[in-house]
Amino acid sequence: MNPTGDHHSDELNLRQSKSATQGALKPRSSILRVLRLARKELRESLRDRRTLVTLIVMPLIVYPLLGSVVQRFAINRINPNSPPAIVVFDGSIPDELATAILEEAEPNSDPNRDDRAEKSVDGADSATRRDSVHPSPSPQDVATLLTGSSTADAIGSLTNRGDSDGPPVRFQRYEHPVKAQYVEEFLKAEDADVGIRQTPAAQDTTTGVVQPADFQVLSRSGDEFSLRAAVEVEERLLAFRDRHVRIRLNQTGLGSGIMPTISRQSVANNAPKSSPLGAFLPLMLVLMTMTGAVYPAIDLTAGERERGTLEILMAAPVSRAHLLTGKFIAVLTVAVLTAVINLVAMVLTLYATGFDRVLLADGATFQMFLQILALLVVFASFFSAVLLSITSFARSFREAQAWLIPLMLVSLAPGILSLMPGVHLTVGLALVPLVNIVLLGRELLQGTAATHLYFVALLSTLVYTMLALRVAASVFGHDAVLFGSSAGVSALTKRPGKIRLRIPVEIGIGWLMLLIPLFLILSALRSRIVPLDNLSGQLLLSGLLTILLFAVLPLAIAKWIRASAVEVFALHKFHIASLIGAALLGCTMWTIAYQVLIFSKAPLQWMEILNNTKLKELAERLTSETPFLIRIATLALVPAVCEELFFRGFLISTLQKNEKQWVRPFLISTLLFAAFHVIVDQSLTLERFPATFLLGLVLCGIRFSSGSIFPGIVMHALSNGLLLSLKELDPVLQFIGLNLNVENESSLPTWFLTISVLVSCTGAGLVWLGRKR
Amino acid sequence: MTSTTPSSLNLRRKQIILRRQSAYCYEALTASVTAGSKIQSRKRTMPDLIEAINLYKIFATPVGDVHAVNGLSLNVKSGEVFGLLGANGAGKTTTLRMILGLMKPTTGKASVAGFDAATQPEQVKRSVALVSASAGLYQWLSPRELMHYFADLYDVADHAAQQRVELLTKLFDLREFIDRPCSGLSTGQQQRVNLARSLMHDPPVVLMDEPTRGLDIVGSKRIFDFTARLKEMGKAVIFCTHRLEEAQRLCDRFGLMFRGRLQLQGTLTELREKSGRDSITDIFLDLMQENDSTTEESMQPQPVVTVPKREGRSA
């Protein structure tokens, strides 16, 4: 303060500004406010040199470096200025033939040479090539001869330029011919790059059969240059032989018309090339985006705490959600900036080195650039949210870094998985965070990405973002974290003295975020354990998986954090009326759900994903190949119990702040419930959404009104069970005059629906009567 | 003025009361310039800006419950400095956090300027400035940007914020480094910036949590001058410290806190009368000895019996 200043005038000033401040306390719109908060966070991040290094310097160094390394590597293989290949000849090979092979710039280019060759290459009918380290000669079969050299193709495919594009190999003859048995030694000693030896033509004196000459082209194994040269020599030999044969045929009067012509042509590749480099690029971009976001995320959360500014932030009249949103915007901006700079640096490097034509199906187009950018923006938002939710736990910079190392390792695993050539983006994988982005990036680069998968991946990543943000908002600045009492992660490790009545939001949503990818990945692994055609085994496994993920682990979590299982899973007593009502609903709701399903199929008919013959087939096989009891147990009883425990127990307990709040928790839980049922066997069945959503709402209603989970289980089991046993129930239904035509998916008769609705209403009424008071 | 049913009508009324009150503070302030003695009698009739009634805070720990604050009641008027004194771990900071609405009391009630800390934390926070020695600055921002950021946090309009920055710059003599990054400032300069930013929203109540911790004589002197100025300006101040001599010079009334309990409360004269001792330090030492012999087990975790619920979260 100003000790010499005029106190009185200061006071007057303060008074004047007082009235101004009072009048100015009009609340701003919350968006504007959040943006102003974000401005400070951005300023802080962007002025920090450490952020700038990852943001600008890294991409400017990494991509050109990477590009030049790869380029050097590639140039070494096809360098036009590389030294000529030394060819050593077996002394028995006629000199004219050797000269002809070495001087031939292009096969078939000079037909005048044919005569000359004809004289010298007498009896050269077979040419083979072999590697010196594998001495047994591997004669190439007819198929290889007809399609051209497979080895040359492999090299050509690396650059996708084909043989004609590559610079020709120059040859130089070894000073003098050597004996056939020493050719191999010359190669081993690296005195020569290619060796040619022959077994001369011979005539069996007893039978008079002519044994044709056998040429062997030798290359040094493991030496790309030597191999390339050997392939070239082999081609020339083959061309030479063909011309020779043609001339001989003409001479004998048979005509060369019977000789098949062989030509080589390169064709654009339609099948997805699984170039490892093509998969590496998106992973690289993703990793760089991650590193860009890490530093600001730590600085803006754990850094606040370390500087002692978090407490004064908490003392300000601004909600934690607003503060966190401001920070999220800042981290996201930095991450997106990193992504853009990286993408631009990468595309420029690709252009400069000419690799875009090699790695990308259509070269680097602007549309692809935008698509990948959109992908990266969504991924950046997801990763920023995850980062914030983790760094918010940390008390210091160091602790935050310690937390992040496992996260980075964990996120590397799916990234590496997606590098594998056999892995393709399916609906299931499109829902697994990180994997979906890397796989989609790869398929975008190859031009094979399916539109619906693109949107599934983007949407699911957005959903994960929201979940992670929710966790972050409940963790960031939590009084317990700030003041060192038990909550957050410490709730998992320390365990409080008292029994909890609810699952804390960060733990519940954290489990949900783990559950979805776990469920999808484990479901996909099912076929590895039990063969796909063993349907009963598959069903039992999926039942076990459901029990594990939806019931056992949530129960274990509740036990571990000392939450009361009775409260969390609503294992309360209930009125008998609500049980009867739920049973009535279970007996009749399926008809309504069935009708909804049929109605919702009509508007969605045009979508490709719905005409899924594979699924239909699967459903038919299910009914015909598995015992009824297994079907009922794994598709009705287990899901009824486990899903009720999870969706109407664990999840509601997580989402509810108190007993009275129910609209939002129920809606979110039902949405998730319906979304889970849309994914069937790695496919999307959107038409199931409305029906399951309706059923989910009814189940929530029962849970709310009875205060217990048990009536819901009864209804769920009955409903699923009846739908499953329609075939078995057919005689009964026929008896009451109902001819269900399930195969044709026709609507139910009106009278039957009316009765169902009436019984359902009665059931709902009974449930209401038995409500918890 | 502490209503239990918050409604928009009540809120509006409270805001009006708050404004009148601050206007009244200034009347009182100008009166004090002319007639110093008059103010004492008028202050008595003023409503309390800070009020805490029977506050309890119980932390659940693995070994049992710890009573951090144990039935604390206090009240502070406008233009009054209340010294909350106690050793480390006595529950001073927890008390401040409950008054500020950062932490919900297990039972009991705290209110600031008529707003209930538990149910209207936002209004409470708007009326309070928190000054803490441990509070840091943002290294990459300049003091000006920092003050504007706090104006944003407290929702102060731009033109008002600019006026405030000008005024506080003058008051704390920040002009020469107002646009330099905070990382380059000396400790004393950082302290002045910290005090300035706490007053950006011009609150009627100031809570000071060990503001002199780790400061040298010049820094401490600045805090005393600042507190004296706040008093002149009619703010209600709670001054938390464990340095008793400095509190004795500064505060109007004292609360001696020991193991979560406010053992003694009153003006220096009242405390002297009660204890028969002259200095706060002696009174405090007596108190500690008394407690050591009687309530040795109070620091031990006690099984909780009467607490209905685990504490919720702050807003």
PDB file of C-alpha atoms in Angstrom, chain B residues 132-225:
ATOM      1  CA  SER B 132      -3.687 -16.006   2.457  1.00  0.00           C
ATOM      2  CA  ALA B 133       0.087 -16.075   2.734  1.00  0.00           C
ATOM      3  CA  SER B 134       0.230 -19.324   0.811  1.00  0.00           C
ATOM      4  CA  ALA B 135      -1.644 -17.906  -2.174  1.00  0.00           C
ATOM      5  CA  GLY B 136       0.550 -17.594  -5.225  1.00  0.00           C
ATOM      6  CA  LEU B 137       0.382 -15.609  -8.445  1.00  0.00           C
ATOM      7  CA  TYR B 138       0.266 -16.715 -12.055  1.00  0.00           C
ATOM      8  CA  GLN B 139       3.830 -16.460 -13.244  1.00  0.00           C
ATOM      9  CA  TRP B 140       3.102 -15.677 -16.865  1.00  0.00           C
ATOM     10  CA  LEU B 141       0.471 -12.998 -16.265  1.00  0.00           C
ATOM     11  CA  SER B 142       1.111  -9.374 -15.439  1.00  0.00           C
ATOM     12  CA  PRO B 143      -0.467  -7.852 -12.305  1.00  0.00           C
ATOM     13  CA  ARG B 144      -2.913  -6.002 -14.550  1.00  0.00           C
ATOM     14  CA  GLU B 145      -4.015  -9.187 -16.292  1.00  0.00           C
ATOM     15  CA  LEU B 146      -4.187 -10.947 -12.961  1.00  0.00           C
ATOM     16  CA  MET B 147      -6.478  -8.299 -11.517  1.00  0.00           C
ATOM     17  CA  HIS B 148      -8.687  -8.419 -14.592  1.00  0.00           C
ATOM     18  CA  TYR B 149      -8.842 -12.190 -14.272  1.00  0.00           C
ATOM     19  CA  PHE B 150     -10.100 -11.821 -10.724  1.00  0.00           C
ATOM     20  CA  ALA B 151     -12.595  -9.254 -11.938  1.00  0.00           C
ATOM     21  CA  ASP B 152     -13.814 -11.964 -14.337  1.00  0.00           C
ATOM     22  CA  LEU B 153     -13.968 -14.504 -11.556  1.00  0.00           C
ATOM     23  CA  TYR B 154     -16.065 -12.136  -9.473  1.00  0.00           C
ATOM     24  CA  ASP B 155     -18.114 -11.006 -12.442  1.00  0.00           C
ATOM     25  CA  VAL B 156     -17.121  -7.354 -12.195  1.00  0.00           C
ATOM     26  CA  ALA B 157     -17.993  -5.370 -15.314  1.00  0.00           C
ATOM     27  CA  ASP B 158     -15.144  -4.127 -17.505  1.00  0.00           C
ATOM     28  CA  HIS B 159     -15.422  -0.403 -16.846  1.00  0.00           C
ATOM     29  CA  ALA B 160     -15.717  -0.969 -13.098  1.00  0.00           C
ATOM     30  CA  ALA B 161     -12.778  -3.359 -13.218  1.00  0.00           C
ATOM     31  CA  GLN B 162     -10.650  -0.781 -14.987  1.00  0.00           C
ATOM     32  CA  GLN B 163     -11.488   1.808 -12.342  1.00  0.00           C
ATOM     33  CA  ARG B 164     -10.668  -0.676  -9.607  1.00  0.00           C
ATOM     34  CA  VAL B 165      -7.326  -1.554 -11.189  1.00  0.00           C
ATOM     35  CA  GLU B 166      -6.418   2.137 -11.415  1.00  0.00           C
ATOM     36  CA  LEU B 167      -7.413   2.730  -7.824  1.00  0.00           C
ATOM     37  CA  LEU B 168      -5.673  -0.339  -6.402  1.00  0.00           C
ATOM     38  CA  THR B 169      -2.565   0.371  -8.472  1.00  0.00           C
ATOM     39  CA  LYS B 170      -2.392   3.742  -6.800  1.00  0.00           C
ATOM     40  CA  LEU B 171      -3.205   2.400  -3.364  1.00  0.00           C
ATOM     41  CA  PHE B 172      -0.590  -0.370  -3.457  1.00  0.00           C
ATOM     42  CA  ASP B 173       1.908   1.505  -5.584  1.00  0.00           C
ATOM     43  CA  LEU B 174       2.000  -1.086  -8.369  1.00  0.00           C
ATOM     44  CA  ARG B 175       2.490   1.281 -11.274  1.00  0.00           C
ATOM     45  CA  GLU B 176       6.112   0.515 -12.114  1.00  0.00           C
ATOM     46  CA  PHE B 177       5.551  -3.229 -12.598  1.00  0.00           C
ATOM     47  CA  ILE B 178       1.854  -3.369 -13.464  1.00  0.00           C
ATOM     48  CA  ASP B 179       2.562  -4.750 -16.946  1.00  0.00           C
ATOM     49  CA  ARG B 180       5.520  -6.972 -16.161  1.00  0.00           C
ATOM     50  CA  PRO B 181       5.089 -10.733 -15.714  1.00  0.00           C
ATOM     51  CA  CYS B 182       4.611 -11.707 -12.082  1.00  0.00           C
ATOM     52  CA  SER B 183       7.506 -14.158 -12.225  1.00  0.00           C
ATOM     53  CA  GLY B 184       9.953 -11.261 -12.195  1.00  0.00           C
ATOM     54  CA  LEU B 185       8.537  -9.512  -9.119  1.00  0.00           C
ATOM     55  CA  SER B 186      10.170  -9.414  -5.708  1.00  0.00           C
ATOM     56  CA  THR B 187       8.451 -11.031  -2.740  1.00  0.00           C
ATOM     57  CA  GLY B 188       7.244  -7.682  -1.452  1.00  0.00           C
ATOM     58  CA  GLN B 189       5.884  -6.706  -4.843  1.00  0.00           C
ATOM     59  CA  GLN B 190       4.138 -10.064  -5.159  1.00  0.00           C
ATOM     60  CA  GLN B 191       2.571  -9.550  -1.754  1.00  0.00           C
ATOM     61  CA  ARG B 192       1.221  -6.155  -2.762  1.00  0.00           C
ATOM     62  CA  VAL B 193      -0.216  -7.624  -5.962  1.00  0.00           C
ATOM     63  CA  ASN B 194      -1.820 -10.373  -3.937  1.00  0.00           C
ATOM     64  CA  LEU B 195      -3.471  -7.882  -1.570  1.00  0.00           C
ATOM     65  CA  ALA B 196      -4.624  -5.756  -4.477  1.00  0.00           C
ATOM     66  CA  ARG B 197      -6.214  -8.645  -6.352  1.00  0.00           C
ATOM     67  CA  SER B 198      -8.103  -9.738  -3.233  1.00  0.00           C
ATOM     68  CA  LEU B 199      -9.923  -6.387  -3.190  1.00  0.00           C
ATOM     69  CA  MET B 200     -10.860  -6.351  -6.868  1.00  0.00           C
ATOM     70  CA  HIS B 201     -14.536  -6.972  -6.139  1.00  0.00           C
ATOM     71  CA  ASP B 202     -14.628  -4.638  -3.140  1.00  0.00           C
ATOM     72  CA  PRO B 203     -16.175  -7.031  -0.615  1.00  0.00           C
ATOM     73  CA  PRO B 204     -17.559  -6.002   2.788  1.00  0.00           C
ATOM     74  CA  VAL B 205     -15.821  -8.915   4.530  1.00  0.00           C
ATOM     75  CA  VAL B 206     -12.131  -9.849   4.543  1.00  0.00           C
ATOM     76  CA  LEU B 207     -10.849 -13.181   5.828  1.00  0.00           C
ATOM     77  CA  MET B 208      -7.116 -13.305   6.462  1.00  0.00           C
ATOM     78  CA  ASP B 209      -5.565 -16.722   6.902  1.00  0.00           C
ATOM     79  CA  GLU B 210      -2.137 -16.379   8.498  1.00  0.00           C
ATOM     80  CA  PRO B 211      -1.325 -13.415   6.270  1.00  0.00           C
ATOM     81  CA  THR B 212       2.056 -12.735   7.889  1.00  0.00           C
ATOM     82  CA  ARG B 213       3.393 -16.274   7.669  1.00  0.00           C
ATOM     83  CA  GLY B 214       6.875 -16.244   6.221  1.00  0.00           C
ATOM     84  CA  LEU B 215       7.084 -12.464   5.883  1.00  0.00           C
ATOM     85  CA  ASP B 216       9.822 -10.165   7.135  1.00  0.00           C
ATOM     86  CA  ILE B 217       9.236  -7.065   9.233  1.00  0.00           C
ATOM     87  CA  VAL B 218       8.471  -4.871   6.227  1.00  0.00           C
ATOM     88  CA  GLY B 219       6.035  -7.404   4.841  1.00  0.00           C
ATOM     89  CA  SER B 220       4.292  -7.821   8.201  1.00  0.00           C
ATOM     90  CA  LYS B 221       4.097  -4.066   8.637  1.00  0.00           C
ATOM     91  CA  ARG B 222       2.424  -3.801   5.252  1.00  0.00           C
ATOM     92  CA  ILE B 223      -0.175  -6.353   6.363  1.00  0.00           C
ATOM     93  CA  PHE B 224      -0.861  -4.384   9.571  1.00  0.00           C
ATOM     94  CA  ASP B 225      -1.258  -1.147   7.653  1.00  0.00           C
TER      95      ASP B 225
END
